[in-house]
Tab-separated table of C-alpha atoms in Angstrom:
chain	number	residue	atom	x	y	z
A	1	MET	CA	75.289	-45.995	-17.950
A	2	THR	CA	78.775	-46.140	-16.884
A	3	SER	CA	79.979	-46.378	-13.376
A	4	ILE	CA	80.746	-42.677	-13.522
A	5	LYS	CA	77.015	-41.947	-14.692
A	6	ILE	CA	76.011	-43.986	-11.736
A	7	PHE	CA	77.848	-41.977	-9.121
A	8	LEU	CA	76.672	-38.859	-10.675
A	9	THR	CA	73.077	-40.034	-10.435
A	10	THR	CA	73.738	-40.934	-7.014
A	11	PHE	CA	75.532	-37.544	-5.993
A	12	LEU	CA	72.591	-35.671	-7.958
A	13	ILE	CA	70.230	-36.713	-6.074
A	14	ALA	CA	71.654	-36.587	-2.579
A	15	PHE	CA	72.539	-32.971	-3.567
A	16	SER	CA	69.155	-32.257	-4.213
A	17	PHE	CA	68.293	-33.682	-0.902
A	18	ILE	CA	70.380	-31.146	0.725
A	19	VAL	CA	69.881	-28.039	-1.277
A	20	LYS	CA	66.103	-28.529	-1.190
A	21	GLY	CA	65.845	-29.881	2.059
A	22	GLN	CA	63.617	-32.581	0.773
A	23	VAL	CA	62.873	-35.079	-2.496
A	24	ASN	CA	59.613	-35.925	-3.800
A	25	PHE	CA	59.105	-39.230	-2.685
A	26	GLU	CA	55.651	-39.328	-3.757
A	27	PRO	CA	54.417	-41.407	-7.038
A	28	ASP	CA	53.624	-39.539	-10.324
A	29	SER	CA	50.299	-41.777	-11.040
A	30	ILE	CA	48.570	-44.290	-9.293
A	31	PHE	CA	46.262	-46.411	-11.435
A	32	ASN	CA	44.381	-49.748	-10.717
A	33	TYR	CA	45.881	-52.992	-12.104
A	34	LYS	CA	43.856	-55.540	-10.709
A	35	ILE	CA	40.125	-56.132	-9.460
A	36	THR	CA	39.579	-58.772	-6.910
A	37	LYS	CA	36.708	-59.547	-4.712
A	38	GLU	CA	38.439	-58.317	-1.736
A	39	GLY	CA	39.389	-54.922	-3.467
A	40	ASP	CA	41.126	-53.056	-6.370
A	41	LEU	CA	45.077	-53.174	-6.328
A	42	LYS	CA	47.089	-50.389	-7.378
A	43	MET	CA	50.279	-49.568	-8.664
A	44	LYS	CA	52.222	-46.306	-7.645
A	45	ALA	CA	54.300	-44.972	-10.448
A	46	PHE	CA	57.126	-42.812	-10.377
A	47	LYS	CA	58.214	-41.740	-13.844
A	48	PRO	CA	61.931	-40.007	-15.170
A	49	SER	CA	61.464	-36.200	-15.938
A	50	GLY	CA	60.298	-35.779	-19.475
A	51	HIS	CA	59.029	-39.523	-19.886
A	52	ASN	CA	56.453	-40.123	-22.548
A	53	ILE	CA	54.188	-42.932	-23.430
A	54	SER	CA	56.450	-43.502	-26.948
A	55	ASP	CA	59.498	-44.411	-24.915
A	56	LYS	CA	60.730	-47.835	-24.237
A	57	SER	CA	61.982	-47.402	-20.663
A	58	PRO	CA	62.973	-50.531	-18.505
A	59	VAL	CA	60.586	-50.930	-15.498
A	60	ILE	CA	61.122	-52.298	-11.832
A	61	ILE	CA	58.266	-53.240	-9.870
A	62	PHE	CA	58.581	-53.406	-6.160
A	63	PHE	CA	56.791	-55.593	-3.838
A	64	PHE	CA	56.629	-54.520	0.088
A	65	GLY	CA	57.485	-56.774	2.908
A	66	GLY	CA	54.975	-57.350	5.954
A	67	GLY	CA	54.874	-61.473	6.180
A	68	TRP	CA	51.807	-61.597	3.639
A	69	THR	CA	50.206	-59.972	6.679
A	70	SER	CA	50.648	-56.031	6.349
A	71	GLY	CA	52.714	-53.744	4.739
A	72	ASN	CA	52.690	-50.543	2.896
A	73	THR	CA	53.820	-49.420	-0.794
A	74	LYS	CA	55.813	-46.670	0.711
A	75	GLN	CA	58.409	-48.721	1.876
A	76	PHE	CA	60.046	-48.507	-1.646
A	77	TYR	CA	59.012	-44.932	-2.717
A	78	GLN	CA	62.590	-43.815	-1.992
A	79	GLN	CA	63.973	-46.720	-4.025
A	80	ALA	CA	61.262	-46.025	-6.724
A	81	ARG	CA	62.299	-42.191	-7.000
A	82	PHE	CA	65.824	-42.900	-7.119
A	83	PHE	CA	65.053	-45.583	-10.035
A	84	ALA	CA	62.921	-42.846	-11.889
A	85	ASP	CA	65.846	-40.357	-11.690
A	86	SER	CA	67.977	-42.889	-13.101
A	87	GLY	CA	65.773	-43.445	-16.422
A	88	TYR	CA	63.466	-46.128	-14.942
A	89	VAL	CA	59.879	-46.354	-14.777
A	90	ALA	CA	59.478	-47.383	-11.187
A	91	ILE	CA	56.429	-49.331	-9.872
A	92	SER	CA	55.541	-49.709	-5.942
A	93	ALA	CA	52.935	-52.118	-5.959
A	94	GLU	CA	49.748	-53.419	-3.821
A	95	TYR	CA	48.942	-57.002	-3.571
A	96	ARG	CA	46.387	-58.833	-0.948
A	97	VAL	CA	47.528	-59.389	2.429
A	98	HIS	CA	45.770	-61.122	5.283
A	99	GLY	CA	45.624	-58.192	7.658
A	100	LYS	CA	43.219	-56.495	4.718
A	101	HIS	CA	42.280	-58.722	2.497
A	102	LYS	CA	41.935	-62.016	4.577
A	103	THR	CA	44.191	-63.811	2.258
A	104	SER	CA	46.745	-66.410	2.065
A	105	PRO	CA	50.856	-66.093	0.808
A	106	PHE	CA	49.238	-67.993	-2.318
A	107	GLU	CA	47.001	-65.045	-3.511
A	108	CYS	CA	50.079	-62.886	-2.926
A	109	VAL	CA	52.032	-64.689	-5.307
A	110	THR	CA	48.994	-64.876	-7.490
A	111	ASP	CA	49.041	-60.919	-8.008
A	112	GLY	CA	52.505	-60.522	-8.041
A	113	LYS	CA	51.945	-62.464	-11.400
A	114	SER	CA	49.037	-60.388	-12.496
A	115	ALA	CA	51.149	-57.284	-11.727
A	116	ILE	CA	54.094	-58.139	-14.481
A	117	ARG	CA	51.615	-59.456	-16.825
A	118	PHE	CA	49.713	-56.272	-16.593
A	119	LEU	CA	53.322	-54.278	-17.099
A	120	ARG	CA	53.858	-56.568	-20.054
A	121	ALA	CA	50.294	-56.218	-21.647
A	122	HIS	CA	50.024	-52.374	-21.068
A	123	ALA	CA	53.703	-51.632	-22.006
A	124	ASP	CA	53.220	-49.344	-25.166
A	125	LYS	CA	50.494	-47.131	-22.839
A	126	LEU	CA	52.962	-47.077	-19.862
A	127	GLY	CA	56.106	-45.929	-22.015
A	128	ILE	CA	57.957	-49.042	-20.925
A	129	ASP	CA	59.825	-52.005	-22.607
A	130	PRO	CA	58.210	-55.514	-22.147
A	131	ASN	CA	61.309	-57.163	-22.365
A	132	LYS	CA	62.934	-55.150	-19.661
A	133	ILE	CA	60.787	-55.823	-16.349
A	134	ILE	CA	62.496	-56.358	-13.349
A	135	ALA	CA	60.522	-57.926	-10.353
A	136	SER	CA	61.780	-56.810	-6.817
A	137	GLY	CA	60.805	-56.503	-3.202
A	138	ALA	CA	61.677	-57.281	0.288
A	139	SER	CA	61.042	-59.981	2.589
A	140	ALA	CA	57.779	-61.570	1.757
A	141	GLY	CA	57.640	-58.952	-1.060
A	142	GLY	CA	61.003	-60.480	-1.985
A	143	HIS	CA	59.101	-63.701	-1.879
A	144	VAL	CA	56.421	-62.566	-4.294
A	145	ALA	CA	58.744	-61.161	-6.482
A	146	ALA	CA	61.091	-64.532	-6.696
A	147	CYS	CA	57.934	-66.527	-7.409
A	148	THR	CA	56.994	-64.323	-10.193
A	149	GLY	CA	60.566	-65.592	-11.688
A	150	VAL	CA	60.491	-69.488	-10.468
A	151	ILE	CA	57.165	-70.735	-9.445
A	152	LYS	CA	55.020	-72.016	-12.200
A	153	GLY	CA	51.368	-71.916	-12.188
A	154	PHE	CA	49.076	-69.541	-9.788
A	155	ASP	CA	48.208	-67.357	-12.495
A	156	GLU	CA	44.511	-65.753	-12.684
A	157	THR	CA	42.658	-68.028	-15.116
A	158	ASP	CA	40.675	-64.853	-16.608
A	159	GLU	CA	43.686	-63.093	-17.699
A	160	ASN	CA	45.498	-63.594	-20.606
A	161	LEU	CA	47.882	-66.204	-20.030
A	162	ASN	CA	49.590	-66.045	-23.496
A	163	ILE	CA	51.163	-62.735	-21.896
A	164	SER	CA	54.197	-64.071	-19.715
A	165	SER	CA	54.165	-63.340	-16.004
A	166	VAL	CA	57.806	-63.618	-15.876
A	167	PRO	CA	59.991	-60.481	-15.450
A	168	ASN	CA	63.490	-60.265	-17.154
A	169	ALA	CA	65.393	-59.986	-14.100
A	170	MET	CA	65.083	-59.845	-10.370
A	171	ILE	CA	66.351	-57.761	-7.330
A	172	LEU	CA	65.765	-59.413	-3.792
A	173	PHE	CA	66.329	-57.849	-0.491
A	174	ASN	CA	66.420	-60.267	2.321
A	175	PRO	CA	63.655	-62.758	0.552
A	176	VAL	CA	61.623	-65.287	2.127
A	177	ILE	CA	62.997	-68.054	-0.317
A	178	ASP	CA	62.409	-71.135	1.539
A	179	THR	CA	58.914	-71.661	3.043
A	180	THR	CA	59.735	-74.961	5.164
A	181	GLU	CA	60.960	-75.573	8.517
A	182	LYS	CA	64.174	-74.444	7.348
A	183	GLY	CA	63.126	-71.071	6.208
A	184	TYR	CA	60.037	-68.584	6.943
A	185	GLY	CA	56.013	-69.096	6.820
A	186	ILE	CA	55.591	-72.841	7.121
A	187	LYS	CA	52.402	-71.667	9.754
A	188	LYS	CA	51.281	-69.479	7.000
A	189	VAL	CA	51.287	-71.652	3.775
A	190	GLY	CA	50.739	-75.151	5.976
A	191	LYS	CA	52.905	-78.021	6.337
A	192	ASP	CA	50.565	-79.984	3.464
A	193	ARG	CA	51.494	-76.839	1.078
A	194	LYS	CA	55.298	-75.970	2.591
A	195	THR	CA	56.958	-76.444	-0.912
A	196	GLU	CA	54.181	-75.438	-3.398
A	197	ILE	CA	55.581	-71.551	-3.478
A	198	SER	CA	59.224	-72.408	-1.930
A	199	PRO	CA	61.516	-70.989	-4.637
A	200	SER	CA	64.140	-73.059	-3.685
A	201	HIS	CA	62.042	-76.184	-4.098
A	202	HIS	CA	61.522	-75.172	-7.818
A	203	VAL	CA	65.219	-74.154	-9.310
A	204	VAL	CA	65.429	-75.143	-12.851
A	205	GLU	CA	67.456	-73.894	-15.874
A	206	GLY	CA	66.268	-70.652	-17.200
A	207	ILE	CA	65.262	-68.453	-14.478
A	208	PRO	CA	65.802	-64.798	-14.882
A	209	PRO	CA	69.019	-63.320	-13.483
A	210	THR	CA	69.039	-62.588	-10.014
A	211	LEU	CA	70.786	-60.184	-7.413
A	212	ILE	CA	69.864	-60.694	-3.684
A	213	PHE	CA	70.800	-58.355	-0.695
A	214	HIS	CA	70.830	-60.181	2.474
A	215	GLY	CA	72.191	-59.380	6.011
A	216	THR	CA	74.235	-62.074	7.654
A	217	ALA	CA	72.707	-61.588	11.003
A	218	ASP	CA	68.888	-61.710	9.947
A	219	GLN	CA	66.710	-63.488	12.396
A	220	THR	CA	63.429	-63.455	10.409
A	221	VAL	CA	64.776	-65.132	7.216
A	222	PRO	CA	67.942	-67.136	7.697
A	223	PHE	CA	71.093	-65.950	5.673
A	224	GLU	CA	71.683	-69.822	4.855
A	225	ASN	CA	68.318	-70.016	2.675
A	226	VAL	CA	69.334	-67.671	-0.051
A	227	GLU	CA	73.249	-69.151	0.400
A	228	HIS	CA	71.457	-72.309	-0.717
A	229	PHE	CA	69.033	-70.627	-3.113
A	230	THR	CA	72.482	-68.982	-4.933
A	231	LYS	CA	74.268	-72.402	-5.073
A	232	LEU	CA	71.188	-74.142	-6.553
A	233	MET	CA	70.615	-71.440	-9.378
A	234	THR	CA	74.701	-71.656	-9.953
A	235	GLU	CA	74.519	-75.264	-10.373
A	236	MET	CA	71.488	-75.161	-12.709
A	237	GLY	CA	73.155	-72.345	-15.132
A	238	ASN	CA	71.364	-69.314	-14.014
A	239	THR	CA	72.676	-65.904	-13.360
A	240	CYS	CA	72.579	-65.366	-9.169
A	241	GLU	CA	74.768	-62.885	-7.171
A	242	LEU	CA	74.359	-62.926	-3.627
A	243	ILE	CA	75.764	-59.779	-1.703
A	244	PRO	CA	76.085	-59.971	1.913
A	245	PHE	CA	75.893	-57.461	4.718
A	246	ASP	CA	77.902	-58.440	7.355
A	247	GLY	CA	76.383	-58.449	10.953
A	248	LYS	CA	73.051	-56.797	9.201
A	249	GLY	CA	69.656	-58.122	10.043
A	250	HIS	CA	66.347	-57.963	8.431
A	251	GLY	CA	64.778	-54.787	6.839
A	252	PHE	CA	68.759	-53.398	6.666
A	253	PHE	CA	68.435	-52.199	3.208
A	254	ASN	CA	65.532	-49.279	4.211
A	255	GLY	CA	66.217	-45.929	3.429
A	256	SER	CA	66.041	-42.918	5.520
A	257	TYR	CA	62.464	-42.139	4.173
A	258	PHE	CA	60.691	-45.450	5.548
A	259	ARG	CA	62.710	-45.754	8.643
A	260	LYS	CA	63.871	-42.568	9.585
A	261	ARG	CA	67.492	-43.289	9.352
A	262	LYS	CA	70.260	-40.876	9.897
A	263	THR	CA	72.077	-41.984	6.895
A	264	ASP	CA	71.577	-43.560	3.412
A	265	ASP	CA	74.776	-45.176	3.297
A	266	ILE	CA	73.450	-48.733	2.985
A	267	PHE	CA	70.637	-47.369	0.717
A	268	ASN	CA	72.667	-45.808	-1.780
A	269	ASN	CA	75.139	-49.224	-1.757
A	270	THR	CA	72.121	-51.296	-2.707
A	271	MET	CA	70.639	-48.623	-5.380
A	272	ASN	CA	74.300	-48.505	-7.198
A	273	LEU	CA	74.857	-52.298	-7.229
A	274	SER	CA	71.516	-52.658	-8.778
A	275	LEU	CA	72.143	-50.609	-11.482
A	276	GLU	CA	75.514	-52.058	-12.057
A	277	PHE	CA	73.959	-55.424	-12.222
A	278	LEU	CA	71.062	-54.348	-14.434
A	279	GLN	CA	73.826	-52.593	-16.815
A	280	LYS	CA	75.881	-55.863	-16.757
A	281	HIS	CA	72.459	-57.355	-18.044
A	282	ASN	CA	71.744	-54.836	-20.826
A	283	PHE	CA	69.188	-52.984	-18.877
A	284	ASN	CA	70.454	-50.188	-20.481
A	285	ILE	CA	68.607	-46.393	-20.814
A	286	GLU	CA	68.164	-45.197	-24.135
A	287	ASN	CA	69.209	-41.735	-24.750
């Protein structure tokens, strides 16, 4: 997809909103991907027009934010629809959170890995390319997405571990990337386990290409955390692009559907930059 096609996609989505007065931000299908003792976990799927199970579409999966305690899959419905209209299968996924399931951040990571593995294991039935899976998310959901690409272990032992739970790329929105005293979440992971699921403490060679959007004035997840992570990734030979949003705080990226903003300027910017990033890394849409 060329830059011109990206522009046209954005224009047509915006034009549809103006002409019709609304865009359908509801998922095209909903299905379970994991059964836990705390309850079933669902994927909310958004599909390109005319999509068939014989297709090999790239797929992007979003994990909502909420401090591993709360959150709603609707946070990423607008992004998911944008990607579906751009030719991707897009998923907004549930995962266990403390408020509803009385679980910890460690179960969140395990669920994220289960979700990636499910997509890869069921690629033929879902019409997706198992080698073009993008993990995405915001804040604690950005942490879940990052952990699928960085953290070893924390897999469900009853799953087929021969199927990889590592995505092929990551797009992260103000992600929790350090769970120690220098970052966010130490009270939730505990001092004795503060680095176990802290992506900044597990950077090695071979991590999937990563794009990060972060506000420089974020008071929840310090901007310095993602700067440090980007530096570590680059030093290990990994691709990690950090795009700062000057003066913006936590959750700056949300679209008008979720936050009822007056404009979608930042939303459109992050979406276009995401498509450009994926194009550079060969997540091309087959015509």
